[in-house]
Tab-separated table of C-alpha atoms and ligand atoms in Angstrom:
chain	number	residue	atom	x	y	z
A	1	UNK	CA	111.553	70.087	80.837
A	2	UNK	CA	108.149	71.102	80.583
A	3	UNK	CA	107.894	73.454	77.876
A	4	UNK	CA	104.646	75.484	77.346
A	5	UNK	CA	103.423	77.434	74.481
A	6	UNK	CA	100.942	80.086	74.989
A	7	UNK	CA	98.888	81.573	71.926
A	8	UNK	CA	97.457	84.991	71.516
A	9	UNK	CA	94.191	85.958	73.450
A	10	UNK	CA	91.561	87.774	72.779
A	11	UNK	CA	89.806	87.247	75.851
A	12	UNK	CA	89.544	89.886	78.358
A	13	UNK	CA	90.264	88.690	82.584
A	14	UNK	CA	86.835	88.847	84.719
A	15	UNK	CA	85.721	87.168	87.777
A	16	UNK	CA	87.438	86.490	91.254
A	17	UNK	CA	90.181	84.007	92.506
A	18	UNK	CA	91.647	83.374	95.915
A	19	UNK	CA	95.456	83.310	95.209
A	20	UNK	CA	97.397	80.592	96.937
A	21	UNK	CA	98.177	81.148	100.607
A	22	UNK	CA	101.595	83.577	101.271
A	23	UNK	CA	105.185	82.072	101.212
A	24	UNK	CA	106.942	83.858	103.175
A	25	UNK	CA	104.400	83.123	106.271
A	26	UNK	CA	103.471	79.496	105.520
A	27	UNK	CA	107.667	78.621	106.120
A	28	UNK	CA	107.393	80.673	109.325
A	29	UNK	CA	104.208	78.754	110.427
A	30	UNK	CA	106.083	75.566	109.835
A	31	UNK	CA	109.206	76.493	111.528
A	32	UNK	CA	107.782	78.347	114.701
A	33	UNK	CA	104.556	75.667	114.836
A	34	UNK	CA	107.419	73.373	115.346
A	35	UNK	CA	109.042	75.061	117.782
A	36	UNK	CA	106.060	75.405	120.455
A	37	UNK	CA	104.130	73.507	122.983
A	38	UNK	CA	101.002	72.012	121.376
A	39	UNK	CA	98.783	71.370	118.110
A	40	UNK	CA	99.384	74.095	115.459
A	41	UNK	CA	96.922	74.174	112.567
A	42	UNK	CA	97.417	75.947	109.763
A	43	UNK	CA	94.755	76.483	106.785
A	44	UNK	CA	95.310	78.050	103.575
A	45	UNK	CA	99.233	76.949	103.654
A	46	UNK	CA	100.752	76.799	100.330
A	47	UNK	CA	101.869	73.713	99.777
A	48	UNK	CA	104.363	75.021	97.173
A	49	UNK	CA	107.819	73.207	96.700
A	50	UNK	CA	109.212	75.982	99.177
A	51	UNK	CA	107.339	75.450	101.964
A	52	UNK	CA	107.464	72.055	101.682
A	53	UNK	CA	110.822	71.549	101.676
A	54	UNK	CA	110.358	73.262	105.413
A	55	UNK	CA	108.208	70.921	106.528
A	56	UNK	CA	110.270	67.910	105.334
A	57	UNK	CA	113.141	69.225	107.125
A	58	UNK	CA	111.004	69.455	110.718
A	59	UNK	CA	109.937	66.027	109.783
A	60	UNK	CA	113.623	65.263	109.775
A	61	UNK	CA	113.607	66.229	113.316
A	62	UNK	CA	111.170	64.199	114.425
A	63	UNK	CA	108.174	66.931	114.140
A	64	UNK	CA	104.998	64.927	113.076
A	65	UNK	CA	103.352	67.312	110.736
A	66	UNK	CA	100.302	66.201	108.755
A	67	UNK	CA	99.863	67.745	105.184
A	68	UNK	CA	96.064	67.866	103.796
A	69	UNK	CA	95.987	70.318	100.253
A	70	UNK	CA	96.312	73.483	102.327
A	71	UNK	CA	96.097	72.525	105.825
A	72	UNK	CA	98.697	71.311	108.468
A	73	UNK	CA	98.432	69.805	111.502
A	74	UNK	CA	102.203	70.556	113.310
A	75	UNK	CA	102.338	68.589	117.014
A	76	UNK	CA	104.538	70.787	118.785
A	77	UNK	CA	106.626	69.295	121.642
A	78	UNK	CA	109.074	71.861	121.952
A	79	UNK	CA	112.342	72.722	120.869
A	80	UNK	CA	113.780	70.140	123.219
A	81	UNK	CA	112.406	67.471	121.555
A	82	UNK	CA	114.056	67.927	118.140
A	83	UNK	CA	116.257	65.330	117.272
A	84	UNK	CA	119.322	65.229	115.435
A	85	UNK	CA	118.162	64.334	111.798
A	86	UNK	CA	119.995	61.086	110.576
A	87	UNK	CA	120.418	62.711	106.791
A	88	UNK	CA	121.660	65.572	105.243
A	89	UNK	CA	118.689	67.940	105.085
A	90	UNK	CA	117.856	69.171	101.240
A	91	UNK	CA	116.302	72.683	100.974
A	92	UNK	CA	115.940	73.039	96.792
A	93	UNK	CA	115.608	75.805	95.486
A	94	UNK	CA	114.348	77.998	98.481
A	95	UNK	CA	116.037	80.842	100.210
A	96	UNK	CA	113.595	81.393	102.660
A	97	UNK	CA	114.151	77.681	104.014
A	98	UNK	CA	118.038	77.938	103.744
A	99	UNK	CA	118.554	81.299	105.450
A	100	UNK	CA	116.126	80.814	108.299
A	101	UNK	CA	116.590	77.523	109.079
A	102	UNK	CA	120.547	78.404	109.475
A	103	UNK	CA	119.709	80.687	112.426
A	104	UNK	CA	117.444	77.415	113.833
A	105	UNK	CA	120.343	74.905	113.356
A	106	UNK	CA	122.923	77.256	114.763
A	107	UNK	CA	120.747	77.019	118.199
A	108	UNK	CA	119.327	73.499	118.059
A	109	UNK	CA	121.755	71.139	120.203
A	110	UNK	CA	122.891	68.812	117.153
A	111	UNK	CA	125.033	68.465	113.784
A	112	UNK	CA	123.362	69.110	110.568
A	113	UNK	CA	124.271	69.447	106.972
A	114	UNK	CA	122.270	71.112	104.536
A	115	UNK	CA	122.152	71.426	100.566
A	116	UNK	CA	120.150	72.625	97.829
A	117	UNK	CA	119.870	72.721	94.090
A	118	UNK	CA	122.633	73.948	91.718
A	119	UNK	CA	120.754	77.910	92.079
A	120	UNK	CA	120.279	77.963	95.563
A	121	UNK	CA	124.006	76.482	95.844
A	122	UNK	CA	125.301	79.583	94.211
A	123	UNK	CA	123.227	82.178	96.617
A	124	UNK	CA	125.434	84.079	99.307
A	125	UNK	CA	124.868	82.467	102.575
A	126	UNK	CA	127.918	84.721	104.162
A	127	UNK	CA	125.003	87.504	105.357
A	128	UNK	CA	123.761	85.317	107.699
A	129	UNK	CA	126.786	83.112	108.456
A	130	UNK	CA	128.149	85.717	109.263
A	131	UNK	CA	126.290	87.513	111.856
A	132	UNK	CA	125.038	83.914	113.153
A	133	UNK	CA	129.183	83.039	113.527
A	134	UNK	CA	129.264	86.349	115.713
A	135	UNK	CA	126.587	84.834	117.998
A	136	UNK	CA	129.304	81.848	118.266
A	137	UNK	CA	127.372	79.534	116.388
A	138	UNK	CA	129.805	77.026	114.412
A	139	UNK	CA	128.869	76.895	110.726
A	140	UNK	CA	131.551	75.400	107.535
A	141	UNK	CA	131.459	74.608	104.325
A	142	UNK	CA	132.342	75.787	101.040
A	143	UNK	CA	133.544	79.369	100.341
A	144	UNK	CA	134.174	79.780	103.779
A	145	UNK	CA	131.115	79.222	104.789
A	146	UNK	CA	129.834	81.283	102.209
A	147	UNK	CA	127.674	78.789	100.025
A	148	UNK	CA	126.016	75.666	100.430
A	149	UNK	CA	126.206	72.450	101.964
A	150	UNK	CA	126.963	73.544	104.957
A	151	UNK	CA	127.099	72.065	108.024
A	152	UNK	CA	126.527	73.397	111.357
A	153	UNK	CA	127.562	72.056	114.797
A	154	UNK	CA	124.819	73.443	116.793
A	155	UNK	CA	125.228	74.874	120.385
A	156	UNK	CA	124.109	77.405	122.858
A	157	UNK	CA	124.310	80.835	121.146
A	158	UNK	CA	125.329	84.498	122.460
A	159	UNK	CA	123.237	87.549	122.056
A	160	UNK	CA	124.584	90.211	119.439
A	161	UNK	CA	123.168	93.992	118.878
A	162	UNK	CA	123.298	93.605	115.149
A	163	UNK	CA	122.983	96.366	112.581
A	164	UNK	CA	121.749	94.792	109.354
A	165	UNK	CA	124.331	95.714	106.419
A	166	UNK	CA	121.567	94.172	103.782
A	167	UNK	CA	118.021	94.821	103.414
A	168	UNK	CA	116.788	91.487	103.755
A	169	UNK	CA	113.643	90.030	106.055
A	170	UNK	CA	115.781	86.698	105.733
A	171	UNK	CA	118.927	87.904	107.142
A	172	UNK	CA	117.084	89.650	109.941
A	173	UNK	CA	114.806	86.687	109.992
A	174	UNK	CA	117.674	84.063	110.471
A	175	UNK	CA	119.226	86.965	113.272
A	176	UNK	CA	116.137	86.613	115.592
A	177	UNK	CA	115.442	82.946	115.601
A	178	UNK	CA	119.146	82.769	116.444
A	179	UNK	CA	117.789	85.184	119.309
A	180	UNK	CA	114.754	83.025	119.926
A	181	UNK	CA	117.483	80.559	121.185
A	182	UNK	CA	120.623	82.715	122.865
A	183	UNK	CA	121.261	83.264	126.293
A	184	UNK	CA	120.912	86.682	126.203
A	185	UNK	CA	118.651	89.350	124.324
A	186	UNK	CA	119.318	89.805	120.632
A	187	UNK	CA	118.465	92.840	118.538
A	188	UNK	CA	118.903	93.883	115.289
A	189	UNK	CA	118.798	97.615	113.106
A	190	UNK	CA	117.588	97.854	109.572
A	191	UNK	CA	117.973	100.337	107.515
A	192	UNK	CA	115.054	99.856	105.875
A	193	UNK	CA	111.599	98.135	106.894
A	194	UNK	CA	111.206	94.760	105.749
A	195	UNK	CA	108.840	92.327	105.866
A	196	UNK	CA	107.903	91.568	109.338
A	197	UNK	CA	106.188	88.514	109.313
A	198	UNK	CA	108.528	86.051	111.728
A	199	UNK	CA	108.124	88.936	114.037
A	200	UNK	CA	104.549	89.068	113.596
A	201	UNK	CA	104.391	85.161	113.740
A	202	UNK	CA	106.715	85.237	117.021
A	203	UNK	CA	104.100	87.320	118.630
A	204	UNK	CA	101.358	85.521	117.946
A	205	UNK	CA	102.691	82.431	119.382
A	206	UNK	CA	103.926	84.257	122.699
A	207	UNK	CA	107.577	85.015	122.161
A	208	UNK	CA	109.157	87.758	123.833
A	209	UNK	CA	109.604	90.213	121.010
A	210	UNK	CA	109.207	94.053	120.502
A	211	UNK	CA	109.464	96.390	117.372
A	212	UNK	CA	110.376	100.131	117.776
A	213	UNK	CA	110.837	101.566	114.326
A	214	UNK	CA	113.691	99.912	112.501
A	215	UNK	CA	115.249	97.967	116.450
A	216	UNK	CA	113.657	94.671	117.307
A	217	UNK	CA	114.579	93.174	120.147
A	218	UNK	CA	114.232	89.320	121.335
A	219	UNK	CA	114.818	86.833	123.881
A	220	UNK	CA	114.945	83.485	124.582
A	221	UNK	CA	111.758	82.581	126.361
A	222	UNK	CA	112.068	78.845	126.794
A	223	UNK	CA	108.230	78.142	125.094
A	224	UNK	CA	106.397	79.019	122.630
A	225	UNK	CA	102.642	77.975	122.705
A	226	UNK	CA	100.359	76.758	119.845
A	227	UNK	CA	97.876	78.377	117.957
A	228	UNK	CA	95.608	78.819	114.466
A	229	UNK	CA	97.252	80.239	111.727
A	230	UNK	CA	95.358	81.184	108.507
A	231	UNK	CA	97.691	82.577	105.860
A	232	UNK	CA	96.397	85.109	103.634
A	233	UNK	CA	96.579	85.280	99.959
A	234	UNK	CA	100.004	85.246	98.562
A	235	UNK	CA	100.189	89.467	97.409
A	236	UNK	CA	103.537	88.303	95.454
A	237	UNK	CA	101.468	85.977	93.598
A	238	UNK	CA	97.804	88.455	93.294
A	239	UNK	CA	100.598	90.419	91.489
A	240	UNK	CA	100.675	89.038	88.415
A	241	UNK	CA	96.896	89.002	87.909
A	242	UNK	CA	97.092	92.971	89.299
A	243	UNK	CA	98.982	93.382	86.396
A	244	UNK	CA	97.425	91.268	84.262
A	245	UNK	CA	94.114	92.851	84.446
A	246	UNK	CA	95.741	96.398	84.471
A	247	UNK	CA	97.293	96.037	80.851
A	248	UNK	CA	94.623	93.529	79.268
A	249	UNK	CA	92.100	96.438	77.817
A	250	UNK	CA	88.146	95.334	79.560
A	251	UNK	CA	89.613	93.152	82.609
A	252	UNK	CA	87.806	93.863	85.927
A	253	UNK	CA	89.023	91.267	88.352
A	254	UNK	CA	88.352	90.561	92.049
A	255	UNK	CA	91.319	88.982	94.173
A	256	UNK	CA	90.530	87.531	97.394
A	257	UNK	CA	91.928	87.276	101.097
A	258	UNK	CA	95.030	88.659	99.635
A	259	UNK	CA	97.799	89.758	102.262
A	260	UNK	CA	97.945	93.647	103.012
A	261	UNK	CA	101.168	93.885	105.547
A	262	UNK	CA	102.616	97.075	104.712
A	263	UNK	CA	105.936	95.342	104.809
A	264	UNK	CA	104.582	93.780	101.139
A	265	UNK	CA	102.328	96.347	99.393
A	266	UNK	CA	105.054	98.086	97.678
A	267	UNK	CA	103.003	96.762	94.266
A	268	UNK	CA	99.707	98.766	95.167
A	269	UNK	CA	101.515	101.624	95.737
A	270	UNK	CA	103.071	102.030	92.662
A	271	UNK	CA	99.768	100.796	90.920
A	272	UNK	CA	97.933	103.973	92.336
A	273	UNK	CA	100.993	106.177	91.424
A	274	UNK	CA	100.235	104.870	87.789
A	275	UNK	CA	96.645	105.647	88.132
A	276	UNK	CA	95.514	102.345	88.504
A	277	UNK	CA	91.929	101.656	88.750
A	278	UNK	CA	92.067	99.662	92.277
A	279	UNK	CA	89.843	99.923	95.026
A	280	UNK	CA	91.193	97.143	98.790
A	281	UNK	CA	87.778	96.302	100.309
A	282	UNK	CA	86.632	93.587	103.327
A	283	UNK	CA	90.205	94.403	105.140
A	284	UNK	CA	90.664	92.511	108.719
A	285	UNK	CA	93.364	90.927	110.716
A	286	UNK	CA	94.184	87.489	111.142
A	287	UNK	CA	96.782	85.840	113.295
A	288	UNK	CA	98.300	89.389	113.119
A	289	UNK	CA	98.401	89.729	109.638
A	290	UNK	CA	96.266	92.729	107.498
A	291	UNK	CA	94.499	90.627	104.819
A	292	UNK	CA	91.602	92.193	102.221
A	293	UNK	CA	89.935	91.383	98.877
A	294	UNK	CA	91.611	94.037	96.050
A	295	UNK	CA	89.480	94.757	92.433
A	296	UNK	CA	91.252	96.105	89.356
A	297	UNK	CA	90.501	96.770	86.416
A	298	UNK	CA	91.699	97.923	83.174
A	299	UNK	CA	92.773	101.714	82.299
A	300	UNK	CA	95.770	103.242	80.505
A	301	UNK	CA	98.256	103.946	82.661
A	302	UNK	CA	101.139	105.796	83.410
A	303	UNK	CA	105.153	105.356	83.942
A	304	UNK	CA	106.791	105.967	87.248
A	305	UNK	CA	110.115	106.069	89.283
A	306	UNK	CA	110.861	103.328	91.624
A	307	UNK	CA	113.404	103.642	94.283
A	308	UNK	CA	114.945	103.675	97.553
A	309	UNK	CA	112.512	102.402	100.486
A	310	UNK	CA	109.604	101.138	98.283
A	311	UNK	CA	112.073	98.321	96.582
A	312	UNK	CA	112.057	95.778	99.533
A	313	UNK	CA	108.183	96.473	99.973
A	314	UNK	CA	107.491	94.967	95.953
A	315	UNK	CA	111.464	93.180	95.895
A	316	UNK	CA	109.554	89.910	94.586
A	317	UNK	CA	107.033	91.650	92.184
A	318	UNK	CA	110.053	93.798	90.032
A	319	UNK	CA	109.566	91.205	87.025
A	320	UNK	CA	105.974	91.758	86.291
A	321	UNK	CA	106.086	95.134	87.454
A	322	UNK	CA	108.998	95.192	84.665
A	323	UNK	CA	105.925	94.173	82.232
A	324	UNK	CA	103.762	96.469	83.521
A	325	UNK	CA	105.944	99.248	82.724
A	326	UNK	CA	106.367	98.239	79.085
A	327	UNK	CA	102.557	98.294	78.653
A	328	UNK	CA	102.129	101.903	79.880
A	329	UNK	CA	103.286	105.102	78.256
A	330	UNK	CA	106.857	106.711	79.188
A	331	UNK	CA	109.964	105.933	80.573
A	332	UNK	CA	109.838	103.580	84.192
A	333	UNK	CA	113.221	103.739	85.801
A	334	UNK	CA	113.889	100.912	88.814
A	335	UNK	CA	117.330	101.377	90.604
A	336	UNK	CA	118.348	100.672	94.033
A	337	UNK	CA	117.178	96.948	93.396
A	338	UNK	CA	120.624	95.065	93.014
A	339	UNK	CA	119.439	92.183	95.521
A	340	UNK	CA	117.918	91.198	92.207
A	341	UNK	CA	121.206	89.674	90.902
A	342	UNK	CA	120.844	87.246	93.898
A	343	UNK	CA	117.557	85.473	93.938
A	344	UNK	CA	116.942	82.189	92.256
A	345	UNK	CA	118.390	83.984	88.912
A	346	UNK	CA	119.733	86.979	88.410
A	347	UNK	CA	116.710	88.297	87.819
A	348	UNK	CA	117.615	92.184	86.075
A	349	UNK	CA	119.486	89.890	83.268
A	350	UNK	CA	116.320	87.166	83.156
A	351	UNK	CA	114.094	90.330	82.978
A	352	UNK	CA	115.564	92.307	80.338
A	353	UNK	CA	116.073	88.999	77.956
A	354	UNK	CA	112.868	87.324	78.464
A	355	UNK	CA	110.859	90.863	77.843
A	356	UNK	CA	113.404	91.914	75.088
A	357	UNK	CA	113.227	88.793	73.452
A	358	UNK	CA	109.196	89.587	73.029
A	359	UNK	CA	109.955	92.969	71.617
A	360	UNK	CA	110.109	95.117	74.601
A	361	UNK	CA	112.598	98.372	74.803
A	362	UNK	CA	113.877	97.670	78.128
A	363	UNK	CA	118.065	97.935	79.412
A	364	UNK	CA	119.908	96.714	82.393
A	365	UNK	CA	121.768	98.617	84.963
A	366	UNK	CA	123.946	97.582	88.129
A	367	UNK	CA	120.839	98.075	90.128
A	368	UNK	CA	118.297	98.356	88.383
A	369	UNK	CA	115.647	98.391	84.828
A	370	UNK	CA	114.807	101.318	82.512
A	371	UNK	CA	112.158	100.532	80.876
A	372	UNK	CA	111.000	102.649	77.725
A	373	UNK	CA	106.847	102.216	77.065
A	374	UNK	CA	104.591	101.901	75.346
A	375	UNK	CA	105.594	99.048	73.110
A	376	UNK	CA	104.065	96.130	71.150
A	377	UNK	CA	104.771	92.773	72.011
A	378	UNK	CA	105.356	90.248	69.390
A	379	UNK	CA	105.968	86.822	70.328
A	380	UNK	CA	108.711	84.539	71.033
A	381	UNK	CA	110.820	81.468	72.544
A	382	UNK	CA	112.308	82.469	75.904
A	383	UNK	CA	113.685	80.988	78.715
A	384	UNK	CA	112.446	80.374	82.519
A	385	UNK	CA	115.901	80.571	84.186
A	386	UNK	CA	114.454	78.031	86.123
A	387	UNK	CA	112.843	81.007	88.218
A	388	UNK	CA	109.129	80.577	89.393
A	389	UNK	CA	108.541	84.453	88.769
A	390	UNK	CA	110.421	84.754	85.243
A	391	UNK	CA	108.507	81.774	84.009
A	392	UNK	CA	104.842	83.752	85.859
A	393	UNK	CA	105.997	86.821	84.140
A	394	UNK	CA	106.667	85.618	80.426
A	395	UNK	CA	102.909	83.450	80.614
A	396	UNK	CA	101.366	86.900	81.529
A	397	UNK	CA	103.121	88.850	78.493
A	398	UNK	CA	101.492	86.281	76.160
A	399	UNK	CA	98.327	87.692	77.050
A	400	UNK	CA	99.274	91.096	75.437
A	401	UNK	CA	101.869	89.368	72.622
A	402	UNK	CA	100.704	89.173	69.014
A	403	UNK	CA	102.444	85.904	68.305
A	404	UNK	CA	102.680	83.039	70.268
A	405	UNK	CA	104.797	82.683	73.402
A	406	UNK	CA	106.752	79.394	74.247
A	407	UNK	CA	108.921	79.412	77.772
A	408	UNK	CA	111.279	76.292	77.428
A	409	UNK	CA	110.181	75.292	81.441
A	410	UNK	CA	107.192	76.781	83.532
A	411	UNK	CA	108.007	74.162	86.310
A	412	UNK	CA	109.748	76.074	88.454
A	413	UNK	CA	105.582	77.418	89.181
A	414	UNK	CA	104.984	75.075	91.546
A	415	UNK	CA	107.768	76.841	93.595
A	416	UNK	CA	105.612	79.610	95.010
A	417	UNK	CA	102.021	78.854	92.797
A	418	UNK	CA	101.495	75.257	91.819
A	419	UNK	CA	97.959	76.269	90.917
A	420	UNK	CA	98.535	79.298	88.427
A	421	UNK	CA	97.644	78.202	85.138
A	422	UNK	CA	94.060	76.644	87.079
A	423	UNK	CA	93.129	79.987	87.962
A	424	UNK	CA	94.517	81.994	84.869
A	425	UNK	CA	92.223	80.003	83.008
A	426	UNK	CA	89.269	80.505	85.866
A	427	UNK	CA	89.738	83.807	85.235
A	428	UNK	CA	90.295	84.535	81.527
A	429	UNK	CA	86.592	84.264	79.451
B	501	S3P	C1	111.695	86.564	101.849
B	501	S3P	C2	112.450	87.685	101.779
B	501	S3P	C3	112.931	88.260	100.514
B	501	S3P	C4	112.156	87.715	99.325
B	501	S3P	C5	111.990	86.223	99.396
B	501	S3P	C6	111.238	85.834	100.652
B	501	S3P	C7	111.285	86.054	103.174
B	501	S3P	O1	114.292	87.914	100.346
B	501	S3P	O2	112.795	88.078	98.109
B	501	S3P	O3	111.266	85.750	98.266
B	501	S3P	O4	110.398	85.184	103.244
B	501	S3P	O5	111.840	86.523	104.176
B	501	S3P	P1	115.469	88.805	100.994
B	501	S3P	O6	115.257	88.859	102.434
B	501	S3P	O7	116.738	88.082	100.660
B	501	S3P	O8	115.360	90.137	100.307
C-alpha cells in the first residue's frame, strides 16, 4: 500500500508540461511493430505498467524489443517468426493488452494461456471471445470462456462481417487483428465511432485497411513493414490538469504534444460547452495521428448534459469530468455511460464514493452520474479502488478540498502516468 496524503493548496497551476505519451497507441505500436518486417522505433512510448505488460508478452515470443525511458527499439521479423511462448503470459491489470492480444493469439499458429490480476480477472472477455470464436478461433477457460486465464489454441482464422453489439475500440480492435490474420476479408459495424487508432496504426505500417463511416474493412496482407512512431501526449491523462486548471481560480496552463484524434476529444468538447477558457494551437500530424499543444485557464463555468455519441469520445475522462462538474454551478447529468461498471472498477460506484466522501452532492444511476454543483469540498480518507484514474481524480480534488485528502493507494498511477505527481508539482507554484 502506498498511501498518500495531500494537504490543502493555495497555490494556483501555471507553466507547461508534456503529458506522458498515449496508451492506447503505445500497446498498438508494440503489438503491430512486432508484427512487421524491420526496425520499429518508437519515441515518446509510455512506459506505463500497461504497455509494458505488451511488450513483455512479445518478448515472450521471441520479439527482441529494447526499452530506453520512452523509446523502443522493436526488431520485426514477421509474424512467422513468433514462437510459442514457454509460460503462461501475465497481462495485469490492462484491458487493452488482454482484449487485443486475444484477437493476436487466436491467429498466431501456437497454444497460449493468459492471466491477469484479481480486477482484470473479473472483466468480461465474452465480447471478444465471442466474435473471435465465430472466426473459428479456439479459445477456453473459465465462465465459458468468459473471464480470464484463458487459453487459446491458435490456428488459421475465417473472415466474419461483424456488427459490433458494444461500443468498444477494444472489441473492434481485437475483431481486426483477428482480420489482419484470416483467410478472407474481415469487417466490422459500429454503432458508434470509436477510437481509431489500430486502424490508424495499421495504415501507417501498410496493412490493407479502409474506413467508410462506421464499416472497416481488412485483410490479411501477409507483411507489414516498419516504421517511426512518435506517440502524442496521452489526452486521457492532459485531462486531469484540463480540469485542474479549469476549477483552481488563477491557473493558466500550457499542455504539450497532446493527442487531438477526434475519436478522443470528447473532454474538449464538453469543456467549450461549459465555457471553458481553452484555445488548441501548433496542431500537426504524426504517424497519422492529430497532435497539438492546448492552454486553459481558469473561469467559472457552467453545467452540462452528457450523452449518447460523445460518451466513448471522453469514456476514460468521466471521473474527473465527474469533479469538474461538482466545481461548476448547476446540475451535470452523464447517462448512457454503463461501460463504466466494467473497467478496472466499477467506476460510477468509485466515483460517487470517493467525491461524496469529500463532500460532493453527486448520485449513481444504471448508466450514469448526476451531479448537483456548486459545492465545497472538505476533506477526507478515500479509497483508490486500485484504479489509476480514481486514485488521479481524488489527488486533483485535494487541490480544491479545505481539509486534507488521504487516498489509501495512488499506485495503481503508474498504470497509465507513472510520472504524475513529478509534473503536478512542475506545475503547481
Ligand atoms: C481502449 C478502449 C477503451 C478505453 C480503454 C482503452 C483502447 O475501452 O476505456 O482505456 O485502447 O482501445 P473499451 O473499448 O472497452 O471502451
Amino acid at each position: 500500500m502506498n498511501e498518500r496524503k495531500l494537504h490543502p493548496s493555495q497555490n494556483v497551476l501555471s507553466g507547461e508540461i508534456e503529458v506522458p505519451g498515449d496508451k492506447s497507441i503505445s500497446h498498438r505500436a508494440v503489438m503491430i511493430g512486432s508484427l512487421a518486417q524491420g526496425t520499429t522505433h518508437v519515441s515518446h512510448f509510455l512506459d506505463g505498467e500497461d504497455c509494458m505488460r505488451t511488450v513483455k508478452a512479445f518478448r515472450s515470443m521471441g520479439v527482441s524489443i529494447e526499452h530506453k525511458e520512452t523509446s523502443l527499439i522493436i526488431e520485426g521479423k514477421g509474424i512467422a517468426a513468433l514462437k510459442e511462448p514457454k509460460e503462461p503470459i501475465y497481462f495485469g491489470n490492462s484491458g487493452t493488452t488482454a482484449r487485443l492480444m486475444l484477437g493476436l493469439l487466436a491467429g498466431f499458429p501456437f497454444f497460449t494461456t493468459v492471466y491477469g490480476d484479481p480486477s482484470l480477472s473479473n472483466r468480461p472477455m465474452d465480447r471478444v471471445v465471442s466474435p473471435l470464436k465465430q472466426m473459428d478461433a479456439i479459445i477456453d477457460g473459465r465462465g465459458d470462456g468468459n473471464y480470464l486465464p484463458l487459453s487459446i489454441r491458435g490456428k488459421m482464422l475465417n473472415g466474419i462481417n461483424y456488427a459490433l453489439p458494444v461500443k468498444s475500440a477494444q472489441v473492434k480492435s481485437a475483431v481486426l487483428l483477428a482480420g489482419l490474420l484470416a483467410n478472407e476479408e474481415t469487417k466490422v459495424t459500429e454503432q458508434t465511432i470509436t477510437r481509431n487508432h489500430t486502424e490508424n496504426m495499421l495504415k501507417a505500417f501498410g496493412a490493407d485497411i479502409t474506413t467508410d463511416g462506421l464499416d472497416t474493412k481488412i485483410t490479411n496482407k501477409k507483411s507489414l513493414k516498419a516504421i517511426d512512431v512518435y506517440i502524442p501526449g496521452d489526452i486521457s491523462s492532459a485531462a486531469f490538469f484540463l480540469v485542474a486548471a479549469a476549477i483552481v481560480p488563477g491557473s493558466n496552463v500550457k499542455l504539450k504534444n497532446v493527442g487531438l484524434n477526434q475519436t478522443r476529444t470528447g473532454i474538449i468538447d464538453v469543456l467549450n460547452t461549459m465555457g471553458a477558457n481553452m484555445q488548441v494551437h501548433n496542431q500537426q500530424v504524426s504517424s497519422g495521428e492529430l497532435l497539438g499543444d492546448i492552454t486553459i485557464g481558469h473561469t467559472a463555468l457552467h453545467s452540462t448534459t452528457i450523452e449518447g455519441e460523445v460518451i466513448p469520445r471522453l469514456i476514460d475522462e468521466i471521473p474527473i469530468i465527474a469533479l469538474l462538474a461538482t466545481q461548476v454551478e448547476g446540475t451535470t447529468i452523464i447517462r448512457n455511460a454503463a461501460e463504466l461498471r466494467v473497467k478496472e472498477t466499477d467506476r460510477i460506484a468509485a466515483v460517487v464514493d470517493v467525491l461524496s466522501t469529500l463532500g460532493a452532492n453527486l448520485e449513481a444511476t444504471t448508466d450514469g452520474i448526476i451531479i448537483y454543483g456548486k459545492t465545497t469540498l472538505t476533506g477526507g480518507e478515500v479509497s483508490s479502488y486500485n484504479d489509476h484514474r480514481i486514485a488521479m481524480m481524488a489527488a486533483i480534488a485535494s487541490l480544491v478540498a479545505e481539509d486534507d485528502v488521504t487516498i489509501d493507494d495512488v499506485s495503481s498511477i503508474a498504470i497509465s502516468y507513472p510520472t504524475f505527481f513529478d509534473d503536478l508539482q512542475t506545475i503547481l507554484n
